[in-house]
Coordinates of C-alpha atoms in Angstrom, one line a residue:
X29 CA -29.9 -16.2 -8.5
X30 CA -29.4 -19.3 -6.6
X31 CA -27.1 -20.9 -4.5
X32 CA -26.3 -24.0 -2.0
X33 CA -27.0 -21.4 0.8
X34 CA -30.3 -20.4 2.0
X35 CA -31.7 -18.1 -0.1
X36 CA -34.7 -17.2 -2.5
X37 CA -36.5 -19.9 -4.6
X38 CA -35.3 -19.6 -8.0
X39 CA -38.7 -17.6 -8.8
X40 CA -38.3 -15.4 -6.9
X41 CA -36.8 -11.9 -7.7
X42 CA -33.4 -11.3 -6.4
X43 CA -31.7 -7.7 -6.1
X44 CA -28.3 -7.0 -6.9
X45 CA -26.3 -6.6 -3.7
X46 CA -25.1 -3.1 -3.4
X47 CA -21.4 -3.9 -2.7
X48 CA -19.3 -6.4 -4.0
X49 CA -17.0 -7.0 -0.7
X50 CA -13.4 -8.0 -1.9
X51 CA -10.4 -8.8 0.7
X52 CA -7.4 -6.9 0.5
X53 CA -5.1 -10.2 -1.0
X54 CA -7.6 -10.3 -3.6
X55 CA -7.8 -7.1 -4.3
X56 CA -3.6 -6.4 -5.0
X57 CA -3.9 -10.1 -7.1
X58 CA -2.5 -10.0 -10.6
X59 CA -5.7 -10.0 -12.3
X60 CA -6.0 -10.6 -16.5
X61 CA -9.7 -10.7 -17.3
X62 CA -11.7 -8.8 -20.2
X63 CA -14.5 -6.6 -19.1
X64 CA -17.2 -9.4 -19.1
X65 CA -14.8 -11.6 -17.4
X66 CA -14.7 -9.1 -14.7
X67 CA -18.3 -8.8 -14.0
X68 CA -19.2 -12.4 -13.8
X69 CA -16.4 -12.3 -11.3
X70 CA -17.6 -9.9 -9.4
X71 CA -21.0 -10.9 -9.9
X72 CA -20.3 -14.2 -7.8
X73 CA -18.3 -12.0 -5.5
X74 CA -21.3 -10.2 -4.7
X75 CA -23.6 -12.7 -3.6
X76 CA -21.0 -14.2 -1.4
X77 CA -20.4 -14.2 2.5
X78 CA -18.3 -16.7 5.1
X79 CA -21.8 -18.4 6.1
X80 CA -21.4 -19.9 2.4
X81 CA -18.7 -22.3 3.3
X82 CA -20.2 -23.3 6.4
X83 CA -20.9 -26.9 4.7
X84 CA -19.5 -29.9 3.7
X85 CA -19.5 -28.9 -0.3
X86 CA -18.3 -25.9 -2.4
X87 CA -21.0 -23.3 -2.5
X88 CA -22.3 -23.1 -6.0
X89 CA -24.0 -19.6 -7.1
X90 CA -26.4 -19.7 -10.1
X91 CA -28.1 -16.9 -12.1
X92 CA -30.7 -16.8 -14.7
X93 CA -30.3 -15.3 -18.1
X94 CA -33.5 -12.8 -16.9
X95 CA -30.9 -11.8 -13.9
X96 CA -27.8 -11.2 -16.5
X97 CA -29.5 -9.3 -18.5
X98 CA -30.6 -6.7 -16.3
X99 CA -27.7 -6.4 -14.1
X100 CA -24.5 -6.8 -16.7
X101 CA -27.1 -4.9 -19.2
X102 CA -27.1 -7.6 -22.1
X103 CA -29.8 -7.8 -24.3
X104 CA -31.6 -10.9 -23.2
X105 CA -31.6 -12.0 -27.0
X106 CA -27.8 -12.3 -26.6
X107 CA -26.7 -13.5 -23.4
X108 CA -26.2 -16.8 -24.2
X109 CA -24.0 -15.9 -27.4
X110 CA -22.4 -12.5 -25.2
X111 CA -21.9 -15.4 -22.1
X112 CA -20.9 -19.1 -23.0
X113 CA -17.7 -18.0 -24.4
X114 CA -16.9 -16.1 -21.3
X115 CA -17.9 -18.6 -19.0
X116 CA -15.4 -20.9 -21.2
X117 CA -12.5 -18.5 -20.7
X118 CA -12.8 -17.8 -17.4
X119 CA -12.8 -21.9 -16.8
X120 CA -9.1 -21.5 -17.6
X121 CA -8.5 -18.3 -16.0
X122 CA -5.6 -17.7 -13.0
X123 CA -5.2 -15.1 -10.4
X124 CA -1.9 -14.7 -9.0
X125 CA -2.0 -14.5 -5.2
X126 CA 1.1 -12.1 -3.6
X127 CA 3.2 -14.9 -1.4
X128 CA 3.6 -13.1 1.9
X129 CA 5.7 -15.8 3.5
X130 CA 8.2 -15.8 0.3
X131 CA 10.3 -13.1 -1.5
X132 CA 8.9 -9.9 -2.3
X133 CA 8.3 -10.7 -6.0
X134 CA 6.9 -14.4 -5.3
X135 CA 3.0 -14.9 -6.2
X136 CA 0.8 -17.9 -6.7
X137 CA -1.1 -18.3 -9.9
X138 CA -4.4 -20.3 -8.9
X139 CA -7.5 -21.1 -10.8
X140 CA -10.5 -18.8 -10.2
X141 CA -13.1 -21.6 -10.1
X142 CA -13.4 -24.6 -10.1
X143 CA -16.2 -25.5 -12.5
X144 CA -17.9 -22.6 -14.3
X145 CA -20.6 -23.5 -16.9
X146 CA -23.4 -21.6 -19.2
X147 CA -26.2 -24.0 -19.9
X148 CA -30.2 -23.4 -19.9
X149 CA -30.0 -19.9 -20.1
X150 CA -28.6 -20.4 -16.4
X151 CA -25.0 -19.4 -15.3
X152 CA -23.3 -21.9 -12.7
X153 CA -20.6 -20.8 -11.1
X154 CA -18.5 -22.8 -8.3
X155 CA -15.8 -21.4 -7.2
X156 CA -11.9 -22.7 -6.6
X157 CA -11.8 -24.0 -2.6
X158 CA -8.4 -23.2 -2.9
X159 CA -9.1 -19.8 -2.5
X160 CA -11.5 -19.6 0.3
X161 CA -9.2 -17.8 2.2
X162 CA -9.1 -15.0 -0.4
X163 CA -12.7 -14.8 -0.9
X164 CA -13.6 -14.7 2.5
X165 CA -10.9 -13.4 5.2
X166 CA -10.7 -10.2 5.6
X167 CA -8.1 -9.6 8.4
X168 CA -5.6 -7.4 6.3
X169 CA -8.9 -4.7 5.1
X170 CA -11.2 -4.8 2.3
X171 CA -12.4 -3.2 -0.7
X172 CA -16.6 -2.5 -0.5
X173 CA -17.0 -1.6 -4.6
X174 CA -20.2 -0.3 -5.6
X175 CA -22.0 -2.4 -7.7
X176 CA -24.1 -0.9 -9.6
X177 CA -21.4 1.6 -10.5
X178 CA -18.6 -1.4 -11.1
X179 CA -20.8 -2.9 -14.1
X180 CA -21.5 0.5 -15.8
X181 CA -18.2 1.1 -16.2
X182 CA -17.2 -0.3 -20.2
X183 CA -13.1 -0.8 -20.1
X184 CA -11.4 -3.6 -18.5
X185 CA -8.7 -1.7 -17.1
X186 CA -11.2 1.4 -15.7
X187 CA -13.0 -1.4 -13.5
X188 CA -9.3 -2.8 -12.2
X189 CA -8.4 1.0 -11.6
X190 CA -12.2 1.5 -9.5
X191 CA -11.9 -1.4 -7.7
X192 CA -8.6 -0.7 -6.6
X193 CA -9.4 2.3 -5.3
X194 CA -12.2 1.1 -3.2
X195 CA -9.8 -0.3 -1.4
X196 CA -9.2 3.1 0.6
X197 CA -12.5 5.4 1.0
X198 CA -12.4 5.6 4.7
X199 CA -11.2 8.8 6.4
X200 CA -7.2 8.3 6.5
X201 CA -6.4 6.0 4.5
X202 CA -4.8 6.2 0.8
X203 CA -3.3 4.6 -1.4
X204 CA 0.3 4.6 -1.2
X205 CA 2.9 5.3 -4.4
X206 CA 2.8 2.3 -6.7
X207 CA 6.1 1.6 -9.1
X208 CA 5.0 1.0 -12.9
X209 CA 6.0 -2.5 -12.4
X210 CA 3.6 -3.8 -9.7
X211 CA 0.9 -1.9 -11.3
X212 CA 1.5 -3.7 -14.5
X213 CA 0.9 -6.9 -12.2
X214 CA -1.7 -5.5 -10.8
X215 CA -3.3 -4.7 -14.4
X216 CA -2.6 -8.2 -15.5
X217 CA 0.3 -7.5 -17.9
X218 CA 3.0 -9.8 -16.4
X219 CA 3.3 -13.5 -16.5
X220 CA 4.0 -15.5 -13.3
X221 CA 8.1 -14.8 -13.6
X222 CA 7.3 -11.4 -13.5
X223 CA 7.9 -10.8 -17.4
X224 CA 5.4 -8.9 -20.0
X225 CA 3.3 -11.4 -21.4
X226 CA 4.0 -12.2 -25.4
X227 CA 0.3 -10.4 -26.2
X228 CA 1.1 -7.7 -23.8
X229 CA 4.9 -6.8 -25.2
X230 CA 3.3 -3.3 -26.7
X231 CA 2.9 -2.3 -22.2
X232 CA 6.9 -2.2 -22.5
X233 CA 6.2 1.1 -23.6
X234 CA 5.5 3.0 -20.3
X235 CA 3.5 5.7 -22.4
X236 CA 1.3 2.7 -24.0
X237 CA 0.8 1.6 -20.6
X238 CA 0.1 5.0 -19.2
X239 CA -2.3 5.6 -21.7
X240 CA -4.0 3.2 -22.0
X241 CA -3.9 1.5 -18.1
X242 CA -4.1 4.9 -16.3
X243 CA -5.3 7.8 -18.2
X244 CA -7.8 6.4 -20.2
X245 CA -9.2 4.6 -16.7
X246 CA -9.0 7.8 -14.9
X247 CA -11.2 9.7 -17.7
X248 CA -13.7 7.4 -18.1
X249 CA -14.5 7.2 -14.1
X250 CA -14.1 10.8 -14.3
X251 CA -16.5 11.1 -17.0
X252 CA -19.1 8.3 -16.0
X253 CA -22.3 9.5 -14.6
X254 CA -22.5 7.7 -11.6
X255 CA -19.0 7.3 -10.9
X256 CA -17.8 10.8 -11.1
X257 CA -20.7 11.4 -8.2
X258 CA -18.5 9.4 -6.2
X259 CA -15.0 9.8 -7.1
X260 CA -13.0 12.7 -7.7
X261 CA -9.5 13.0 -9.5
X262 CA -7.0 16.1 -8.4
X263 CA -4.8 17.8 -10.8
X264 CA -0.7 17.1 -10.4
X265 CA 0.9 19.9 -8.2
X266 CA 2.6 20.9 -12.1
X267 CA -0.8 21.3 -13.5
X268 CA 0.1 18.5 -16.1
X269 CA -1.8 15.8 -15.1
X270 CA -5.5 14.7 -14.1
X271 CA -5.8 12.2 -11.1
X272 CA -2.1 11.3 -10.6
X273 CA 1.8 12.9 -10.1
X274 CA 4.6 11.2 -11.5
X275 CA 7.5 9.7 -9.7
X276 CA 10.2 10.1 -12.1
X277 CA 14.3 8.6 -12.3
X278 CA 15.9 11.1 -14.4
X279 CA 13.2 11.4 -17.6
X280 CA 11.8 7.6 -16.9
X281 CA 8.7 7.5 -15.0
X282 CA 9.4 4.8 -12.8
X283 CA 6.4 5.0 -10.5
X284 CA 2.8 7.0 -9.9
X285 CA 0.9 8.9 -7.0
X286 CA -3.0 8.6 -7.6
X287 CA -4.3 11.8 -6.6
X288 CA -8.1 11.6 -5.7
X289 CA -10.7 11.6 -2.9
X290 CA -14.0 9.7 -2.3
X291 CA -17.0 12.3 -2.0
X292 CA -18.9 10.6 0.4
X293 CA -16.8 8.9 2.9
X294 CA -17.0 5.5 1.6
X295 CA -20.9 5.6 2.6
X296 CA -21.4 5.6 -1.5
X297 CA -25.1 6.9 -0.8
X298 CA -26.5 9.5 -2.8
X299 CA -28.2 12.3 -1.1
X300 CA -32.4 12.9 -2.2
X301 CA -33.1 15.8 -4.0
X302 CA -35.0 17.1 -0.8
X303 CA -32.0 16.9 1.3
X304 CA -29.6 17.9 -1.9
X305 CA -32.1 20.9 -1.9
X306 CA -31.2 21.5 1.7
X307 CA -27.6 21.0 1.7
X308 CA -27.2 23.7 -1.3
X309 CA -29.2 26.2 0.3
X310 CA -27.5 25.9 3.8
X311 CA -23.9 25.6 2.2
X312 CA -24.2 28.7 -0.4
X313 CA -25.9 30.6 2.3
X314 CA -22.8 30.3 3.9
X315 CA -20.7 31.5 0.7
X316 CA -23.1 34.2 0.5
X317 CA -21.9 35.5 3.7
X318 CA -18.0 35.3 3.0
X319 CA -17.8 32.3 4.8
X320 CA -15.1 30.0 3.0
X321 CA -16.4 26.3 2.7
X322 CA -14.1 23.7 4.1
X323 CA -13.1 21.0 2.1
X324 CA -15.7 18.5 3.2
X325 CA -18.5 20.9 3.0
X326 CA -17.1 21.8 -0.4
X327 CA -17.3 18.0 -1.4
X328 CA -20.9 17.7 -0.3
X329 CA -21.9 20.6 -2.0
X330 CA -20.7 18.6 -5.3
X331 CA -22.5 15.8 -4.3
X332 CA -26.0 17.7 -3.8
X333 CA -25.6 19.4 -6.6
X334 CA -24.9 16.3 -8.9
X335 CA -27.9 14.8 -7.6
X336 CA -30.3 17.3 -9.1
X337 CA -28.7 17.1 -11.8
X338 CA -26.7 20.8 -11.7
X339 CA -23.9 19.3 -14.3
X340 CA -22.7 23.4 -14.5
X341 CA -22.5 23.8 -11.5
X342 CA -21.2 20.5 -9.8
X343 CA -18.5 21.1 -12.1
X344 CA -17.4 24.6 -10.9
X345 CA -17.5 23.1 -7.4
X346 CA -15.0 20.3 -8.7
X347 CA -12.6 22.1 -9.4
X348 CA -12.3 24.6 -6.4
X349 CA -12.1 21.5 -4.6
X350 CA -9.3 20.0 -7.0
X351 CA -7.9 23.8 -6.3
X352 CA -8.4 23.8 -2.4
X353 CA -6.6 20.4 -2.6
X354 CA -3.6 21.2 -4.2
X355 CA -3.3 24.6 -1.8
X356 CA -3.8 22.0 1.1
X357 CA -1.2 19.9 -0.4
X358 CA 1.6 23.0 -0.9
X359 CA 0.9 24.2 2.6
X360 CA 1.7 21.0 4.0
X361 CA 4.8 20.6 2.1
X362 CA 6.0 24.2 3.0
X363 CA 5.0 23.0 6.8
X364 CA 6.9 20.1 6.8
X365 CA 10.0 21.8 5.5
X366 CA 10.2 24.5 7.9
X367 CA 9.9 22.0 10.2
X368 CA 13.0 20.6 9.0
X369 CA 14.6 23.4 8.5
X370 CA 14.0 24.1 12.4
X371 CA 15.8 21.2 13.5
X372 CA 18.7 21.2 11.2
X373 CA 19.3 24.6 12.8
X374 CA 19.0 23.3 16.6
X375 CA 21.2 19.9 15.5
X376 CA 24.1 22.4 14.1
X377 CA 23.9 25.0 17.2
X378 CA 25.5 21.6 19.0
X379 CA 28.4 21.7 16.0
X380 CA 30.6 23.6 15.1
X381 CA 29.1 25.1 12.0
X382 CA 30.9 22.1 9.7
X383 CA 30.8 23.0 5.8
X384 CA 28.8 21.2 3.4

């Protein structure tokens, strides 16, 4: 890989960057790219910084077909067939931008790049100047999305689900309750007034787009080898669903809750299988004694015991934590309403006992 900026000669090897940092704007954009769309996106996302623009031109970011190959795992025999019509697509591709100074509803639909061409067996992307601002500025938070683990995923809509996600691994903060609508924009359904798009009229079926957007997203990071390390999906407080609750009007869903916790913190680094080795041994010789695990100590148990490989087990230990969770999660409800409870009674000891 190559760019405008300083780096490497084009001989020389390159490694992947292990985050692809995305601001939080682009992040919540109304996004419609295929799955090899995505990762060429994200590929140029990953090699970029601010220093980039710190020059008259557009920084330009080139890869080889050797580098493609290996990190989007194509078969070097078929890059170029697997790539040029991506890199033609994407040419055309828009991102709609949320308008924070307009109406609530009101986003900006702006070109992606703005020259992106396969030729040589070299990719050549430059991106769209008009989103520098998106690219680079971070002052509303920022997604740091693993990259290995971004381009292993296979669906379209389990990479827009992951990436979204990344946007909150850091103690306190989650992501709030999304309506079905601005997920939809969020999974690239809508056009720019906010309608289904005509190849996308089958998502007016909330169970389609359930299915298909959310569940199927949520089993395959669930499922994934290195994702599931990584990411873990609760059971609804009904028992009926994996990884979200429903917000319902009546019978219509008419929003969701994603229900899940990042193992490690955000510090997505996978312990050795020394220190896994110690961690298992210092944490079930605490069971053994009828100590109860906290939650945290019960989430780096999972971890140690994925990375040696303890599938059995690591899966046990996922679901007393999706169990502890949902306990936490009742116990905090029952809290808060005897709270309230507590002060309805104070506020009508001032009345005069009125009737509902």
């Amino acid at each position: 890989m190559s760019a405008d900026k300083q780096l490497p000669a084009p001989q020389q090897a390159v490694n992947l960057p292990r985050h692809i940092k995305k601001g939080h704007q682009l992040v919540f954009s109304r996004q419609d790219l295929s799955a090899r769309e995505a990762d060429v996106f994200a590929l140029m996302m990953a090699f970029m910084s601010p220093d980039d623009w710190n020059q008259a031109e557009t920084p330009k970011y080139t890869f080889k077909a050797s580098e493609l190959s290996e990190w989007l795992n194509i078969s070097s025999k078929y890059v170029a067939g697997t790539l040029s019509p991506v890199a033609e697509r994407l040419s055309t591709r828009t991102v709609g931008i949320k308008n924070l100074k307009g109406d609530e509803g009101e986003f900006d639909y702006i070109p992606y790049f703005k020259r992106i061409q396969y030729k040589d067996r070299m990719l050549t992307i430059t991106p769209n100047d008009e989103l520098k601002s998106e690219y680079i500025e971070y002052n509303q938070g920022f997604a740091l999305i693993n990259a290995k683990n971004f381009f292993g995923l296979k669906r379209e809509y389990s990479k827009r689900l992951y990436e979204i996600l990344s946007r909150f691994k850091t103690g306190g903060t989650h992501m709030p309750e999304k309506s079905i609508h601005e997920l939809k924009g969020l999974f690239g359904l809508l056009d720019e007034n906010g309608n289904l798009k005509p190849n996308r009229k089958s998502f007016a079926n909330n169970g389609v787009f359930m299915k298909r957007c959310i569940r199927e997203s949520i089993e395959e990071i669930s499922t994934n080898p290195e994702t599931k390390k990584e990411l873990i999906f609760f059971q609804s407080p009904d028992g009926e669903n994996q990884g979200i609750d429903l917000i319902k009007r009546g019978k219509s869903i008419v929003g969701i809750e994603f229900l899940y916790s990042w193992v490690d913190k955000g510090t997505v680094q996978e312990l050795n299988e020394i220190e896994a080795y110690k961690t298992i041994r210092k944490l079930e010789g605490k069971r053994a004694n009828n100590t109860k695990l906290t939650l945290d100590e019960l989430k780096l148990l999972l971890m140690a015991y994925n990375a040696v490989k303890q599938t059995a087990r690591a899966k046990r230990v996922e679901e007393a934590i999706s169990k502890r969770a949902e306990e936490e999660m009742q116990r905090s409800t029952a809290e808060d309403l005897e709270s309230l409870l507590s002060k309805i009674d104070e506020l009508e000891q001032t009345m005069d006992d009125p009737d509902y």
